Coordinates of C-alpha atoms in Angstrom, one line a residue:
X1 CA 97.2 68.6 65.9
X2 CA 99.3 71.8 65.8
X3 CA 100.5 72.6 62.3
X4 CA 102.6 75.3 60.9
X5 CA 101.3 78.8 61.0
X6 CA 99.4 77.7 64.5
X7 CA 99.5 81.0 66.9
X8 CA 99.7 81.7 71.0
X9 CA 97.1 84.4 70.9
X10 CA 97.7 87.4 73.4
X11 CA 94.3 88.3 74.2
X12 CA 94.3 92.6 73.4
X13 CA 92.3 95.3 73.5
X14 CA 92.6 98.5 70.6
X15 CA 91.7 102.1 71.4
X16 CA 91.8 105.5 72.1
X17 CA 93.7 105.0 75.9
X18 CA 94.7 108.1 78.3
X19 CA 95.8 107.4 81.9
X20 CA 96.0 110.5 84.5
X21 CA 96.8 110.2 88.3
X22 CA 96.0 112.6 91.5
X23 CA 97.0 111.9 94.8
X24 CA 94.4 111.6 97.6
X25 CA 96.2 110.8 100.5
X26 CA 94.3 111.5 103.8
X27 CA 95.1 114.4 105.6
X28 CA 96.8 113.7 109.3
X29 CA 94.1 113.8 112.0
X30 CA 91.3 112.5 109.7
X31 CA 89.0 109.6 111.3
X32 CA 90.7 106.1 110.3
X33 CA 89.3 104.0 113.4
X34 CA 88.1 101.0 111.1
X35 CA 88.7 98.1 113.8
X36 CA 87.2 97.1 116.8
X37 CA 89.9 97.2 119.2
X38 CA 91.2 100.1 118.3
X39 CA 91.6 102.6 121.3
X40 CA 92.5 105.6 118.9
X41 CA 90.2 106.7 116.3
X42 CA 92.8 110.0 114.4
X43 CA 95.2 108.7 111.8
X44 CA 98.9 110.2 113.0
X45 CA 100.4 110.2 109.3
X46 CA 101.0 108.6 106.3
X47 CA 102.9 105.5 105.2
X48 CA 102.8 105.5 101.5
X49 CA 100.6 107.6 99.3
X50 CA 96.8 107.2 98.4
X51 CA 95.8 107.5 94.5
X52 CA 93.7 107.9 92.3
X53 CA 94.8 106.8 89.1
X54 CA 91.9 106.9 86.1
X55 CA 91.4 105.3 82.9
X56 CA 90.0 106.2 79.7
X57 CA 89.2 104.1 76.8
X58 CA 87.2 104.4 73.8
X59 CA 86.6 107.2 71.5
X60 CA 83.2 108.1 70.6
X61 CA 81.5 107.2 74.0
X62 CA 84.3 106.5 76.0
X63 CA 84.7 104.1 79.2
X64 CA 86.4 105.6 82.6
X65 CA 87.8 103.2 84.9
X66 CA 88.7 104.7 88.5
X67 CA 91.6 103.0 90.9
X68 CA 91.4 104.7 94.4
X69 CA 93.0 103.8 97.3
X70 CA 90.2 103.3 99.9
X71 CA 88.4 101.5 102.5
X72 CA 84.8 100.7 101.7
X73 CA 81.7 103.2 101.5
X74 CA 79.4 102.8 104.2
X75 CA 76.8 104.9 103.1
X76 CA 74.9 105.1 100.4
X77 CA 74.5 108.6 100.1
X78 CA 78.2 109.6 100.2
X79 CA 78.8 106.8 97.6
X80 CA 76.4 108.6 95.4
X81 CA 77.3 111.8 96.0
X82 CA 81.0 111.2 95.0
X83 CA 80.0 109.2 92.0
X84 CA 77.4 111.8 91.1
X85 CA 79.7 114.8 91.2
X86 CA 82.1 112.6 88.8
X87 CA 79.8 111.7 86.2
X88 CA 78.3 115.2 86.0
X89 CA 81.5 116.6 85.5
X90 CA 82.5 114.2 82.8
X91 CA 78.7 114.4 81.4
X92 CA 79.0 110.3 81.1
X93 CA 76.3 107.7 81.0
X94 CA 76.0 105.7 84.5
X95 CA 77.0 102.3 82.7
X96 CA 80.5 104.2 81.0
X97 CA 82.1 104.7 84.7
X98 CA 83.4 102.2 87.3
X99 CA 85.3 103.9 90.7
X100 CA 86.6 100.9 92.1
X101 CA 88.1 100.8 95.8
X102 CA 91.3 98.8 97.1
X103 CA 90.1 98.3 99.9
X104 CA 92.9 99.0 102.6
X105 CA 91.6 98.6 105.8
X106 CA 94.3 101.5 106.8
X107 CA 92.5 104.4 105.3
X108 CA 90.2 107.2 106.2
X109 CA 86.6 106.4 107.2
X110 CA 84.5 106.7 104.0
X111 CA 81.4 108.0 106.1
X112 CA 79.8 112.0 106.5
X113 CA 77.2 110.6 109.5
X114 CA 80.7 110.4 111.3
X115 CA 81.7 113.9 110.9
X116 CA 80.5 114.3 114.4
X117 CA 83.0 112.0 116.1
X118 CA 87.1 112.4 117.2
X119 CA 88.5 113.5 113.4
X120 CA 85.2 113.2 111.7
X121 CA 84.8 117.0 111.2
X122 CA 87.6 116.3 108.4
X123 CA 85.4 113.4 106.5
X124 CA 83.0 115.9 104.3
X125 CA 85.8 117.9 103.5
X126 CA 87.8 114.8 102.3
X127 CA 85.1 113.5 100.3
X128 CA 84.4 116.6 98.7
X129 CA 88.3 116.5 97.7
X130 CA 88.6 112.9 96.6
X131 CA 85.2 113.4 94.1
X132 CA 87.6 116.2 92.7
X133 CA 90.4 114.7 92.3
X134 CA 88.5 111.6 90.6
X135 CA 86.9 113.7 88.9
X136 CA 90.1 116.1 87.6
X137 CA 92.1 112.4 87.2
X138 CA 89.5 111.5 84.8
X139 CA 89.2 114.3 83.0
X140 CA 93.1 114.7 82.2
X141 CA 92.5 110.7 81.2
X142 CA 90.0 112.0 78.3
X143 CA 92.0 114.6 77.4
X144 CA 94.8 112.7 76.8
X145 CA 93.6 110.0 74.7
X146 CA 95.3 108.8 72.0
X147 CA 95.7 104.9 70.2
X148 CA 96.6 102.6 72.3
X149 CA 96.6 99.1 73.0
X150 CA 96.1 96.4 75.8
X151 CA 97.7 93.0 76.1
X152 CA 96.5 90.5 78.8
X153 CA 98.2 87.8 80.5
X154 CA 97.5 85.9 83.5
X155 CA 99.9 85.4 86.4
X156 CA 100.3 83.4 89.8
X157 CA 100.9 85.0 93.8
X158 CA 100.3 83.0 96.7
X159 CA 99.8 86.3 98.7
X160 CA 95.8 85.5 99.1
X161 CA 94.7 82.3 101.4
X162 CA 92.0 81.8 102.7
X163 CA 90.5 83.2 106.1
X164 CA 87.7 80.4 107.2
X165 CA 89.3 79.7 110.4
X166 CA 87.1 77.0 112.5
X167 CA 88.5 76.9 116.4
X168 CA 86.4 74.6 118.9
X169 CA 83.7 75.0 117.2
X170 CA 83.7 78.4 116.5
X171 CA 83.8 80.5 113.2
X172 CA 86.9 82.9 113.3
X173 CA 88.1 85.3 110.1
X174 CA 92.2 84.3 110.1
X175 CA 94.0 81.7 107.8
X176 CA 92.8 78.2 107.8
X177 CA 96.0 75.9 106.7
X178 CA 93.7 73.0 106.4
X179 CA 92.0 75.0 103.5
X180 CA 92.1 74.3 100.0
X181 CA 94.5 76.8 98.0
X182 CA 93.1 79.7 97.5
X183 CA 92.1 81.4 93.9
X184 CA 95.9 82.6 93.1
X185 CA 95.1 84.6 90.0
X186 CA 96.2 88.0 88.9
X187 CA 94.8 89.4 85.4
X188 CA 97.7 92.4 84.1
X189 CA 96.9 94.8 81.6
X190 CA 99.9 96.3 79.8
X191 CA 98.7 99.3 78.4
X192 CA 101.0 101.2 75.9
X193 CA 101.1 104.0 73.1
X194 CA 101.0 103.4 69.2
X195 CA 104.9 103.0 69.4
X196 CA 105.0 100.8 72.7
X197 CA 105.5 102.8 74.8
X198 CA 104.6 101.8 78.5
X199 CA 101.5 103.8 79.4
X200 CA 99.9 101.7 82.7
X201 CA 99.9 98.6 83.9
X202 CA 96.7 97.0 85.1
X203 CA 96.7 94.6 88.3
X204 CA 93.6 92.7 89.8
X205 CA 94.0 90.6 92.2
X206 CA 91.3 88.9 95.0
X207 CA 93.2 89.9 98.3
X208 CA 91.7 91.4 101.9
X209 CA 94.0 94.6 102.5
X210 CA 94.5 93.7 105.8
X211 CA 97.7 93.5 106.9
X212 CA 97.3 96.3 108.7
X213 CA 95.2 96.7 111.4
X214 CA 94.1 98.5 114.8
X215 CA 98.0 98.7 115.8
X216 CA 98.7 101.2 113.2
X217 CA 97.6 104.5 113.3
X218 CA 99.1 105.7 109.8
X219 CA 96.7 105.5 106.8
X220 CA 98.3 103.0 104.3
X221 CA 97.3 101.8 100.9
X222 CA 98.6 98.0 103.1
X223 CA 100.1 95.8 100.4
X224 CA 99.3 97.7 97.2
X225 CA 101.6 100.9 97.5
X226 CA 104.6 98.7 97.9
X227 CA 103.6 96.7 95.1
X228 CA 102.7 99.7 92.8
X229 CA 106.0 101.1 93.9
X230 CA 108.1 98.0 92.4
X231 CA 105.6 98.2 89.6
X232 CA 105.8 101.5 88.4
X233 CA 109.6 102.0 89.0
X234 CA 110.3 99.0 86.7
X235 CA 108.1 99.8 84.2
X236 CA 108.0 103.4 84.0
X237 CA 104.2 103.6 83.4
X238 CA 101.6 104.1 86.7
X239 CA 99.5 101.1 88.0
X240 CA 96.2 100.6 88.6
X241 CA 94.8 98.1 91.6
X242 CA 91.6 96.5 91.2
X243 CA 90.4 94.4 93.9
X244 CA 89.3 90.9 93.1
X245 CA 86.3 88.9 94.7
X246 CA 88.3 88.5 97.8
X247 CA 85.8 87.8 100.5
X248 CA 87.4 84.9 102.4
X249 CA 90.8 85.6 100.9
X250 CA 93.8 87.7 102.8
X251 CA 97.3 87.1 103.8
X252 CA 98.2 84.5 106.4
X253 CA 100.2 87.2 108.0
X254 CA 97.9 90.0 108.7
X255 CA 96.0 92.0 111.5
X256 CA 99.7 93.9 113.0
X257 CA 101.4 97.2 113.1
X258 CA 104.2 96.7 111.3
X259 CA 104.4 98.2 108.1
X260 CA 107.4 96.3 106.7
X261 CA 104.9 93.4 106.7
X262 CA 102.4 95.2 104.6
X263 CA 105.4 96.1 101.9
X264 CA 106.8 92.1 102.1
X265 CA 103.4 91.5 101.1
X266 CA 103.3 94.0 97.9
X267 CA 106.5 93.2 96.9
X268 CA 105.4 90.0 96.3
X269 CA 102.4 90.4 94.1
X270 CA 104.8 92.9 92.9
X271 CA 107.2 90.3 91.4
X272 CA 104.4 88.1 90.4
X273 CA 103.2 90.9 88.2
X274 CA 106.8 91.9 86.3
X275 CA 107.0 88.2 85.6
X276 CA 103.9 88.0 84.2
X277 CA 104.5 91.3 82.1
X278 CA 108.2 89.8 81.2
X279 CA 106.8 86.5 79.7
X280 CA 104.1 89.0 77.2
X281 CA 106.0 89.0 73.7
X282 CA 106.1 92.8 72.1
X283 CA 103.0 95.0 72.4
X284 CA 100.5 94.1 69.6
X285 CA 102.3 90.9 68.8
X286 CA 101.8 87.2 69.5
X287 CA 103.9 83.8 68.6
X288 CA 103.4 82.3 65.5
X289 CA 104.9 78.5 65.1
X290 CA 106.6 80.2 61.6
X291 CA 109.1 77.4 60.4
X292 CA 111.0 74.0 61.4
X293 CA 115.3 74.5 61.7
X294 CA 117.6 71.7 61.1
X295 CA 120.0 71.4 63.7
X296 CA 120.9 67.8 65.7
X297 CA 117.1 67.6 66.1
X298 CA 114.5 69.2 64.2
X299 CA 113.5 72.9 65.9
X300 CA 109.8 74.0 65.8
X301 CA 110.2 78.3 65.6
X302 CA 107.8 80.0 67.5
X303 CA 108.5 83.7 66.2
X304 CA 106.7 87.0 67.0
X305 CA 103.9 87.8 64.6
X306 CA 101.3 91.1 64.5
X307 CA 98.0 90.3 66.1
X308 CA 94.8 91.2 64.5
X309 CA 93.0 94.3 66.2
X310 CA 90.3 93.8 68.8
X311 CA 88.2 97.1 68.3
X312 CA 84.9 96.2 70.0
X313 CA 83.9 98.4 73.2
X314 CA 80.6 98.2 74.8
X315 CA 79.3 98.5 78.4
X316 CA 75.7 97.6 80.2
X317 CA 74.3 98.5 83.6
X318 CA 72.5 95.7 84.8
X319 CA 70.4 94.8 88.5
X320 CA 69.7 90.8 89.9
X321 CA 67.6 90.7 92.7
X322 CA 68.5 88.7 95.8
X323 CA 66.6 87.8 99.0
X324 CA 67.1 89.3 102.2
X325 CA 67.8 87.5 105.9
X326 CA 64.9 88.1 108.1
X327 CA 67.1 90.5 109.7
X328 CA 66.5 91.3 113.4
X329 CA 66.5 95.0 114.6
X330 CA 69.6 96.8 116.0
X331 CA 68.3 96.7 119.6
X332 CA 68.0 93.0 119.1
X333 CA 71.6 92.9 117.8
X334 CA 72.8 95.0 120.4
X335 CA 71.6 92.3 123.2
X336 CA 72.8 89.9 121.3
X337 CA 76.3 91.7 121.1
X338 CA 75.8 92.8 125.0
X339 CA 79.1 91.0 125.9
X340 CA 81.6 92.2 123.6
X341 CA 83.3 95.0 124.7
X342 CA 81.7 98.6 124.2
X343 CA 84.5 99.7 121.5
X344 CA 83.6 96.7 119.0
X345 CA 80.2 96.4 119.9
X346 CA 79.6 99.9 118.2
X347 CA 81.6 99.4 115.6
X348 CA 79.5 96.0 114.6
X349 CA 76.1 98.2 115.4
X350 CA 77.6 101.3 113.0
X351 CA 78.5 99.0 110.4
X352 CA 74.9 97.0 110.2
X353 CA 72.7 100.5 110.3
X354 CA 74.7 102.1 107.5
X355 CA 74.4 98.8 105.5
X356 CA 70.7 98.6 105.7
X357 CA 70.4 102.7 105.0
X358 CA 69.3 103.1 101.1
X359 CA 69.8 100.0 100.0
X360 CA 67.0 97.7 101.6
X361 CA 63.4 98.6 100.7
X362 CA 61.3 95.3 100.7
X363 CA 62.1 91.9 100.9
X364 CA 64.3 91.6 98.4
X365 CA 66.9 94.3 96.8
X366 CA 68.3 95.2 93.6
X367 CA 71.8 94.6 93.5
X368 CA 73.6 96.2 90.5
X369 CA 76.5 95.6 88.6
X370 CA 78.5 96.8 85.6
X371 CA 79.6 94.4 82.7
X372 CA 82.4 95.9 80.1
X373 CA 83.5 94.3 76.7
X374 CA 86.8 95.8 76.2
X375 CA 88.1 93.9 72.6
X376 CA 89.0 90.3 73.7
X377 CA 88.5 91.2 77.0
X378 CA 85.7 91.3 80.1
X379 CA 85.4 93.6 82.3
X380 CA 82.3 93.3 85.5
X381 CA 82.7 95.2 88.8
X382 CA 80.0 95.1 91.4
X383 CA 80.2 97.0 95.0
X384 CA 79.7 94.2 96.9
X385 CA 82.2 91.8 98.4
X386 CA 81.6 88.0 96.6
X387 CA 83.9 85.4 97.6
X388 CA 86.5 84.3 95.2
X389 CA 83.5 81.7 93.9
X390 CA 82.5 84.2 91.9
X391 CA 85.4 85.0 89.9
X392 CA 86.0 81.3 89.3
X393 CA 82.6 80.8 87.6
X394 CA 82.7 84.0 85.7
X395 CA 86.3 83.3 84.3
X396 CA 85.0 79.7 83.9
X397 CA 82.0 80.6 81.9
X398 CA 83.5 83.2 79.6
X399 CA 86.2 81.0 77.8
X400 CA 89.1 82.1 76.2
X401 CA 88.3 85.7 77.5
X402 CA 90.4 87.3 80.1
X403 CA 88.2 88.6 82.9
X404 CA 88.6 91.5 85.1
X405 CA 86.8 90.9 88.4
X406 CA 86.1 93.8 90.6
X407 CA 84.3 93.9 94.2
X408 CA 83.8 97.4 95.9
X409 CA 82.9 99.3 92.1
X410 CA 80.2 101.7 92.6
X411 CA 76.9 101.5 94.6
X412 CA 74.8 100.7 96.0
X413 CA 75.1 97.4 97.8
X414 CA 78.3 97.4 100.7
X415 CA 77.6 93.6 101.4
X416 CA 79.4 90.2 101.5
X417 CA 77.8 87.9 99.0
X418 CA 79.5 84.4 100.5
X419 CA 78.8 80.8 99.4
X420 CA 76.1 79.0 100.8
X421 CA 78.5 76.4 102.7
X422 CA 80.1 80.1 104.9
X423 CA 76.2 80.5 105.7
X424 CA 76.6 77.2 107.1
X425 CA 79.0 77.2 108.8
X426 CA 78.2 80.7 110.6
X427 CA 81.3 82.5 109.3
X428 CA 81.2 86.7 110.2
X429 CA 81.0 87.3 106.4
X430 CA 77.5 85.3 106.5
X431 CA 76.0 87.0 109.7
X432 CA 77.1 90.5 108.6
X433 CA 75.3 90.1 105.4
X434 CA 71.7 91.5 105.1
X435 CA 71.8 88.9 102.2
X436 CA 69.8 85.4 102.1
X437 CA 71.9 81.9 101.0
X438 CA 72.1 81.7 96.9
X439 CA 72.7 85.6 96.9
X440 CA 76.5 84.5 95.2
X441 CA 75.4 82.3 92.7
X442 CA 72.8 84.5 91.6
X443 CA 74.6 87.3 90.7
X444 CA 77.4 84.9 89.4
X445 CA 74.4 83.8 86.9
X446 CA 73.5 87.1 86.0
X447 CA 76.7 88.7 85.1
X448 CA 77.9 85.5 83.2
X449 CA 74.9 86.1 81.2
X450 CA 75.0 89.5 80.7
X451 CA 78.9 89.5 79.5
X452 CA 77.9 86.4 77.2
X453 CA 75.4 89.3 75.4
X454 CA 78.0 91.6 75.0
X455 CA 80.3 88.7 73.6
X456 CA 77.7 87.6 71.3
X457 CA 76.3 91.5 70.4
X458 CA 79.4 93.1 68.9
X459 CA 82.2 91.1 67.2

C-alpha cells in the first residue's frame, strides 16, 4: 500500500563527468562500397557530419565511453590498432574504455586490407585520423571533468521492427508485418553540471542504420545525425548514440537513396527522446507523495524531492566461450555463392575471410565483453551484433537497474549472435555467423552474471 512519504525514484548516477567532441567525417573519395549491388565503390560527399563524441566519468580511475559514427570493423587488427593507440594515449586499463560504433551502413569502409582497391588508398590514413581524434575527444573529456550527475529514464519509438522476412519459402532481411512488435526501448541519460546545467544527453537505441543503402553515394550517419541534430539544438548539450542489440531490428522503410527518409527516421527517435527527457523531474531530484490537499476531492501531492547520491563506479573485462559452426572453406562458399552476381558475391566472400581473421583459433572462441556499474545504473557493450533477445533478458535480469546495451563496443568478435529459432529458420544473420546455435543465450548468461557481481560488490 502506498503511504505518505512513498517516492518515484529516478535511477542516477554521481561523478566527476566531462564530455568533449571531434568531428570525423570521411573525407570525399574515401572507399564507402558497403552493399552488394553497389556499382560505385568512392563516396561523392557528405550528408551530415560523423562524430566522435567521448565520455568521461569517474575520478580516481576513471571510465571513457566513445560514440563514433561508423560502420562496423572488419578486421581485427585495425580494431586493435585504433583501440590500442587510444588507450596508450590515455594510459587506461582495457576494462575502463568502450568505443562503441553506430553502425551506419553509409560510412567509410573500416578496413586497411582494402587500401588496395578504388578509394582504399585513403582508409589507413583515415583510421590513423579517427584513433586521433578518439583519442584527442577523450582526452579533452578527462580534462574537463568536474561533478556531475546522470538521471535515467526510459522512453518508447517505433522506429525499429523487425526484419525476419519469410517469402515462398525463403529467408529474406526486410520487415516482416506478421512479426511480433519489436523491442521499442530507448535508455536517455541526461547528464548535467553541479548547477544543472545540460552537459550531454545519452541515447541507446536497438536499430539497423540502414536506411540508406547502395543508392546513396554520400557518407551519412543514416538516422542518427538528424536525430542528434533535434537533440542537441533543443537541449543545448551534445548527444551520444549507442547502438542497441539490433540484429533483426531496422526501419520498415529502409535500403533507398533518399536522404530525407534517413532524417524522417531520426526525427522520430528524436521526439521520442525530448519526451522522454521532458517527463524527468529536475536534475538530482525525484517525486515524493509529500502531503494530501483538500479541495472537492482529496489531492494526493506528488512534489519534487532531492535524491540520495549513487556514488558507486566499477568496471570488469570479462570472455564466454561459444562454439563454432563447422564452417566450410571460402572456395566451398564461393561455389556455393557461384550464382549471385560477381559484385555481391565478393562482397559476401570479403566479409566471411575478415570475420574468421584473428578471432577463430580452435573450436570454440573467446568472445569478450565489458560490464560497467555506473551508480544505479548498468552499463555492458560487446562487439558483436546479438539480437534484441539479449537486451530483453539482460534488462530483465537486472531489476530496477537501468541498462545500457551496446553491440559493436570494442573487439574482437564482428559476428551476429542470433536466436536459435533465426538458425532455424536459415535467416542471413544465422549463415553469416561463424557462431554455433546457443551462442545468444550464452553470452546473455554471462553478462547477466557478471553485472549481478558488480551489483552485489560495491553498494
Amino acid at each position: 500500500m502506498t503511504e505518505l512519504g512513498a517516492r518515484l525514484a529516478v535511477p542516477r548516477t554521481d561523478a566527476p563527468v566531462g564530455v568533449a567532441r571531434r568531428d570525423v567525417t570521411p573525407p570525399t573519395g574515401i572507399r564507402a562500397k558497403n552493399w552488394g549491388p553497389a556499382d560505385w565503390e568512392r563516396s561523392e560527399g557528405a550528408h551530415r557530419p560523423f562524430t566522435a563524441t567521448a565520455l568521461a566519468l569517474g575520478d580516481d580511475e576513471p571510465l571513457v565511453l566513445v560514440a563514433v559514427d561508423g560502420t562496423w570493423w572488419r578486421r581485427v587488427d585495425d580494431e586493435r590498432s585504433v583501440r590500442g593507440r587510444v588507450l596508450d594515449a590515455l594510459g587506461l586499463n582495457e576494462e575502463r574504455l568502450i568505443i562503441a560504433l553506430s553502425h551506419t551502413h553509409a560510412g567509410a569502409v573500416l578496413c586497411s586490407a582494402d587500401a588496395g582497391l578504388p578509394g582504399g588508398e585513403l582508409i589507413p590514413g583515415y583510421l590513423d585520423a579517427l584513433a586521433d581524434g578518439i583519442a584527442a575527444a577523450a582526452r579533452e573529456a578527462l580534462d574537463a571533468r568536474a561533478p556531475g550527475h546522470v538521471d535515467w529514464t526510459t522512453g518508447r519509438c517505433a522506429l525499429a521492427s523487425d526484419r525476419e522476412l519469410d517469402i515462398d519459402g525463403r529467408a529474406l532481411v526486410g520487415y516482416n508485418p506478421d512479426a511480433a512488435p519489436a523491442d521499442d526501448t530507448v535508455i536517455v541519460g541526461r547528464i548535467t553540471d553541479a548547477s544543472g546545467r545540460p552537459l550531454a544527453t545519452l541515447v541507446n537505441y536497438a536499430c539497423h542504420p540502414t536506411t540508406l543503402a547502395w543508392q546513396n553515394r554520400l557518407v551519412s550517419p543514416d538516422y542518427v545525425g538528424a536525430m542528434r541534430e533535434l537533440v542537441e539544438a533543443e537541449t543545448g548539450a551534445p548527444v551520444l548514440f549507442l547502438q542497441g542489440a539490433s540484429g533483426e531490428l531496422a526501419p520498415r522503410q529502409q535500403y533507398t537513396g533518399e536522404t530525407g527518409i534517413a532524417d524522417r527516421h531520426g526525427r522520430a527517435l528524436g521526439h521520442a527522446v525530448l519526451a522522454a527527457l521532458a517527463l524527468l523531474p529536475a536534475p538530482a531530484a525525484e517525486l515524493e507523495l509529500s502531503n494530501v490537499v483538500e479541495s472537492g476531492a482529496p489531492l494526493g501531492m506528488w512534489t519534487e524531492t532531492a535524491q540520495e547520491p549513487a556514488t558507486t563506479i566499477a568496471a570488469a573485462r570479462a570472455e564466454v566461450e561459444l562454439e563454432l559452426n563447422e564452417l566450410p572453406t571460402l572456395d566451398e562458399l564461393a561455389r556455393r555463392w557461384a550464382d549471385i552476381d560477381p559484385r555481391s558475391r565478393e562482397e559476401r566472400l570479403g566479409r566471411a575471410r575478415n570475420l574468421r581473421d584473428g578471432y577463430i583459433d580452435g573450436p570454440t572462441v573467446q568472445h569478450p565483453f565489458w560490464a560497467w556499474r555506473l551508480g544505479d545504473a548498468l552499463l555492458v557493450g560487446h562487439p558483436g551484433e546479438a539480437y534484441s533477445a539479449f537486451q530483453r533478458g539482460v534488462r530483465a535480469a537486472a531489476g530496477d537497474h537501468p541498462v545500457v546495451v551496446l553491440n559493436l563496443a570494442n573487439g574482437p568478435g564482428f559476428v551476429y549472435l542470433p536466436t536459435d529459432e533465426a538458425h532455424r529458420r536459415g535467416a542471413y544473420q544465422a549463415w553469416q555467423t561463424p557462431l554455433a546455435p546457443g551462442g545468444l543465450d550464452r553470452l546473455t548468461s554471462a553478462v547477466a552474471a557478471t553485472l549481478q557481481e558488480l551489483v552485489e560488490g560495491e553498494r
